[in-house]
GROMACS .gro file of C-alpha atoms in nm:
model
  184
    1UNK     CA    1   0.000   0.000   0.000
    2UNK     CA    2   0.292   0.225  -0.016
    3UNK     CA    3   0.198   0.362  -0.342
    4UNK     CA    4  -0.170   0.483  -0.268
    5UNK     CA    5  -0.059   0.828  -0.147
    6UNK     CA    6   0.057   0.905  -0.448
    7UNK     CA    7  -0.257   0.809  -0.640
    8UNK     CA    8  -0.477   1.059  -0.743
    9UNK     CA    9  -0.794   0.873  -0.658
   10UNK     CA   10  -1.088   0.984  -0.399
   11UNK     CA   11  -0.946   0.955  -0.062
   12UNK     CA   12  -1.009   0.645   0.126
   13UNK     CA   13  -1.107   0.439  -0.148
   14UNK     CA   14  -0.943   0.162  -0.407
   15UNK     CA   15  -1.097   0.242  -0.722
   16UNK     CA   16  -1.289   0.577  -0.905
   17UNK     CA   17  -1.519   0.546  -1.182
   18UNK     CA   18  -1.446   0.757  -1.508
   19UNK     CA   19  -1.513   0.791  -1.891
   20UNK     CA   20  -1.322   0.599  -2.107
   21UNK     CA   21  -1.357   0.865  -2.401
   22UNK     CA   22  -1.397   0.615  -2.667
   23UNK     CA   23  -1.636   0.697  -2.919
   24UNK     CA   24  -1.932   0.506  -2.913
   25UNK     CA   25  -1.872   0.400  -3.290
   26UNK     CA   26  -1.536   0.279  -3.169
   27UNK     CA   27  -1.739   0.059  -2.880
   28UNK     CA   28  -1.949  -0.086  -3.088
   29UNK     CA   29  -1.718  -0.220  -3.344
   30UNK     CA   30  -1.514  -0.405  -3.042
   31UNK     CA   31  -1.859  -0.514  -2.883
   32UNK     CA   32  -1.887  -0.703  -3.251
   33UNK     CA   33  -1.548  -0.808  -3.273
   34UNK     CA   34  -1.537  -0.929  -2.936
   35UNK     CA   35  -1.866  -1.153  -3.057
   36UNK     CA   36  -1.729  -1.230  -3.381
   37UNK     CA   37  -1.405  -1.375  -3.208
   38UNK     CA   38  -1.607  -1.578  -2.939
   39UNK     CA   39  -1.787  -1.743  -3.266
   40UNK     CA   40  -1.479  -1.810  -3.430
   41UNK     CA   41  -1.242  -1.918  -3.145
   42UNK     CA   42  -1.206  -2.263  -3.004
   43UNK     CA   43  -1.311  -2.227  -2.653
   44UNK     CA   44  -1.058  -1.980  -2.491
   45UNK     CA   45  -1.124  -1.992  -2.075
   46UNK     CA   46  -1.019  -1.952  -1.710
   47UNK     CA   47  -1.049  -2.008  -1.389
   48UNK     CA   48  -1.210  -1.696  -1.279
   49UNK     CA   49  -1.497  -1.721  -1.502
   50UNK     CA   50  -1.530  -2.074  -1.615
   51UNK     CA   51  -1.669  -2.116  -1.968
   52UNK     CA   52  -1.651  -1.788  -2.054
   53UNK     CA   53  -1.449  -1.663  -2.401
   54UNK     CA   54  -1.138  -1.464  -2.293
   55UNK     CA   55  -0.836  -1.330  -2.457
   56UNK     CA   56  -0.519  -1.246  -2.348
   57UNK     CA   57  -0.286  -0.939  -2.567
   58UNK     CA   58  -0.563  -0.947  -2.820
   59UNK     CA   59  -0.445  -0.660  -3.100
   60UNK     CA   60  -0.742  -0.513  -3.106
   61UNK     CA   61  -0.800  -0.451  -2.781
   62UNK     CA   62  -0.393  -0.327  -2.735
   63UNK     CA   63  -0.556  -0.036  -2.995
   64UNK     CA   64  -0.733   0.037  -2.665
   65UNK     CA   65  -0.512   0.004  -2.423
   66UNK     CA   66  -0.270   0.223  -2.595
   67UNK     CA   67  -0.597   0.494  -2.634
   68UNK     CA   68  -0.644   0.484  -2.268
   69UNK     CA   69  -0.282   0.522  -2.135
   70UNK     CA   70  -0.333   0.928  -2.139
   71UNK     CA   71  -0.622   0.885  -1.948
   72UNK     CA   72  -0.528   0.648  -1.695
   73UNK     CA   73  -0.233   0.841  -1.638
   74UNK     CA   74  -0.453   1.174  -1.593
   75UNK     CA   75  -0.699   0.978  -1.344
   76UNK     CA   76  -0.441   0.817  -1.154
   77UNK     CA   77  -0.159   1.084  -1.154
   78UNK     CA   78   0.134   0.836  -1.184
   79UNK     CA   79   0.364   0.771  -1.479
   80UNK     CA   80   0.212   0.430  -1.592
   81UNK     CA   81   0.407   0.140  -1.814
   82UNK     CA   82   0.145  -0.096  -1.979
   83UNK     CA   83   0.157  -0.474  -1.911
   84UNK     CA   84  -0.154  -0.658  -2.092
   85UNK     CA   85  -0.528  -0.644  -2.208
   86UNK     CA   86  -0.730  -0.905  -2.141
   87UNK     CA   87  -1.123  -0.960  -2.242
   88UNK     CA   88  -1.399  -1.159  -2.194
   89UNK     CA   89  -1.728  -1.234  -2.340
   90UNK     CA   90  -1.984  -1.262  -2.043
   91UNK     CA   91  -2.301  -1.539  -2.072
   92UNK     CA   92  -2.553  -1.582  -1.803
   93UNK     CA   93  -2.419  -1.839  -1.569
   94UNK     CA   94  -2.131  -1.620  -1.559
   95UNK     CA   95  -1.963  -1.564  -1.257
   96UNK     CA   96  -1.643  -1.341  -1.171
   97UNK     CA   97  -1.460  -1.527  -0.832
   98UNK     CA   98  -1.324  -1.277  -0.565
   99UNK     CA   99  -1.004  -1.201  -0.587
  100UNK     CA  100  -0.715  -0.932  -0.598
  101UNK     CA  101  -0.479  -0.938  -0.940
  102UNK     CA  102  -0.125  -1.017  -0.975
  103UNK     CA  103   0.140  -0.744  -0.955
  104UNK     CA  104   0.163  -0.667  -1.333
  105UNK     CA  105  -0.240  -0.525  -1.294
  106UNK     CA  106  -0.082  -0.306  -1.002
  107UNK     CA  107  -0.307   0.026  -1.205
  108UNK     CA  108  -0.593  -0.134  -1.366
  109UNK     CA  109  -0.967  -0.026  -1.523
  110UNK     CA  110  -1.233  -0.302  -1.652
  111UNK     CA  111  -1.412  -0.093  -1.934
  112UNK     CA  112  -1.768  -0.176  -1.999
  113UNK     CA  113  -1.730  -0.225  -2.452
  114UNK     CA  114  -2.126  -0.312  -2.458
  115UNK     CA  115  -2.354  -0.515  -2.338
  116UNK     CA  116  -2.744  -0.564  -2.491
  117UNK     CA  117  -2.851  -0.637  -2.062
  118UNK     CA  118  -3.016  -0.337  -1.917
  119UNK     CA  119  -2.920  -0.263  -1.681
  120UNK     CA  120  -2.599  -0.410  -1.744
  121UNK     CA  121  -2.404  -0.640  -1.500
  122UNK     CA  122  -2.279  -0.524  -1.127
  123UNK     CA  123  -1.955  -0.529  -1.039
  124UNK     CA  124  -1.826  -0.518  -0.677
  125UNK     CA  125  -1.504  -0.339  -0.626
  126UNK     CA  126  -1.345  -0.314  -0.243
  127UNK     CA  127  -1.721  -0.408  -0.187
  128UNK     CA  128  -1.918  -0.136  -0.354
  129UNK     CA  129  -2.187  -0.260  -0.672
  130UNK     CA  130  -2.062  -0.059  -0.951
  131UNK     CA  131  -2.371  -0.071  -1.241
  132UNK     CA  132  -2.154   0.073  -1.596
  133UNK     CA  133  -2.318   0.231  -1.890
  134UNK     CA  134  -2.092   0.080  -2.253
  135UNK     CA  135  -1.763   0.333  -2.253
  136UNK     CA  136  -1.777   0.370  -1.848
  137UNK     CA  137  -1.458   0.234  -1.666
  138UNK     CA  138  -1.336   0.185  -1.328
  139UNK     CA  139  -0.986   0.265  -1.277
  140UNK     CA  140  -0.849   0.021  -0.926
  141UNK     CA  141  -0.572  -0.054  -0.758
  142UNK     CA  142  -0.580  -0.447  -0.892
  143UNK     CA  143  -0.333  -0.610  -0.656
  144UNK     CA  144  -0.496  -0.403  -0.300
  145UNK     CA  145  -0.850  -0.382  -0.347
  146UNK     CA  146  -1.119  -0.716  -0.387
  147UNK     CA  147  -1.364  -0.715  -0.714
  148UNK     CA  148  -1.594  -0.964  -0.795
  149UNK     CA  149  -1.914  -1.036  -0.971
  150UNK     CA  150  -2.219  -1.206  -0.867
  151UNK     CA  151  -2.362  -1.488  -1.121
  152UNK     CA  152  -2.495  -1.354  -1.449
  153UNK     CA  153  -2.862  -1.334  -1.552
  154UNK     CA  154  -3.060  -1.290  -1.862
  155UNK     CA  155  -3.202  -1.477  -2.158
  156UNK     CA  156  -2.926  -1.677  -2.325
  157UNK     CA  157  -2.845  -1.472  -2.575
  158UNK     CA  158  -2.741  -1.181  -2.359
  159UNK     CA  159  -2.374  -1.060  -2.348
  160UNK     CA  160  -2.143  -0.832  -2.129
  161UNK     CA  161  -1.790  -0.776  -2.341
  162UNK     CA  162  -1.584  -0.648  -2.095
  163UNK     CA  163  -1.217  -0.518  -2.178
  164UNK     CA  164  -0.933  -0.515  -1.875
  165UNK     CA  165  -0.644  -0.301  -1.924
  166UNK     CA  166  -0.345  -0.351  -1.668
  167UNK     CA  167  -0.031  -0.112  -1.591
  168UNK     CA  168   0.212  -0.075  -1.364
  169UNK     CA  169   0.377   0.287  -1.196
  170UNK     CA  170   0.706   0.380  -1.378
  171UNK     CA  171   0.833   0.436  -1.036
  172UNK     CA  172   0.689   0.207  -0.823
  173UNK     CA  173   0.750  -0.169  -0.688
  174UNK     CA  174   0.602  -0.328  -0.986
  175UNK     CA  175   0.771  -0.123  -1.296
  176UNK     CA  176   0.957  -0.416  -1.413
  177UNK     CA  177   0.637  -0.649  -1.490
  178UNK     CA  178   0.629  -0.387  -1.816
  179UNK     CA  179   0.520  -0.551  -2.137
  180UNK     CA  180   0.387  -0.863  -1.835
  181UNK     CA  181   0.740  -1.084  -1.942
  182UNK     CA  182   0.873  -1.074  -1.558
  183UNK     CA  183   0.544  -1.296  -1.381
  184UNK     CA  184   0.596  -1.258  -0.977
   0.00000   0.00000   0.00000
């Protein structure tokens, strides 16, 4: 926790909610590519979210993570190296196990890219429900603060395409997990 004084986040908390500034146009083409890939890829999963489609360094969503960089540096006020992306394609069933990241997601945000659910699926961060509009992100400190989801709802062919962007401070404990090559 040494580095949270030097966050620029509201006082007393793990995480802040912001805009993404992604044009909506820009949204919904991931939103379809995310779909698209789900129907074309041979089941891709984990063990957070079992039987879920997930990516790991997808290029498409590095476009994104590159786009946000100036604004996760303006929200959390610290020179920021990117590590990965990572994205998955929600189903109902789905369920998000609590759990704090690994150090290369020191500085992260989990961007809502779209979701036909309204309202769309709660996520708990450092135990608050956080309901996010497509383009809305949370920026947290992934290694300090718990975030979870409770199981997903919905006719079956509702989605939630959500897109996690991970970085670590330039200065901090965690700078070199850059590029995520050094795993602690």
């Amino acid at each position: 926790m040494t580095g949270w004084a030097r966050w620029r986040l509201a006082n007393g908390t793990g995480y802040q909610e912001a805009k993404s500034e992604i044009a909506a146009a820009d949204l919904d083409f991931v939103t379809r590519y995310a779909l698209w890939h789900e129907s074309i890829t041979p089941e891709r999963t984990d063990t957070q979210s079992p039987g879920m489609h997930a990516a790991y360094k997808d290029p498409v969503m590095g476009f994104l993570h590159a786009r946000l960089w100036p604004r996760m540096e303006d929200t959390t006020g610290l020179s920021l190296l990117p590590t990965y992306t990572y994205f998955r394609v929600y189903r109902p069933g789905a369920i998000l196990e609590r759990h704090r990241d690994r150090p290369a997601c020191e500085v992260s945000a989990t961007l809502l890219v779209g979701t036909n659910a309204d309202p769309s699926w709660p996520l708990f961060i450092d135990g608050q429900r956080i309901v996010q509009e497509p383009g809305e992100m949370c920026v947290y400190r992934g290694c300090e603060v718990e975030h979870w989801r409770e199981p997903m709802t919905g006719p079956a062919a509702a989605y939630h395409v959500q897109l996690f962007v991970h970085y670590v401070d330039a200065d901090g404990p965690y700078s070199m997990c850059a590029g995520d090559e050094v795993r602690l």
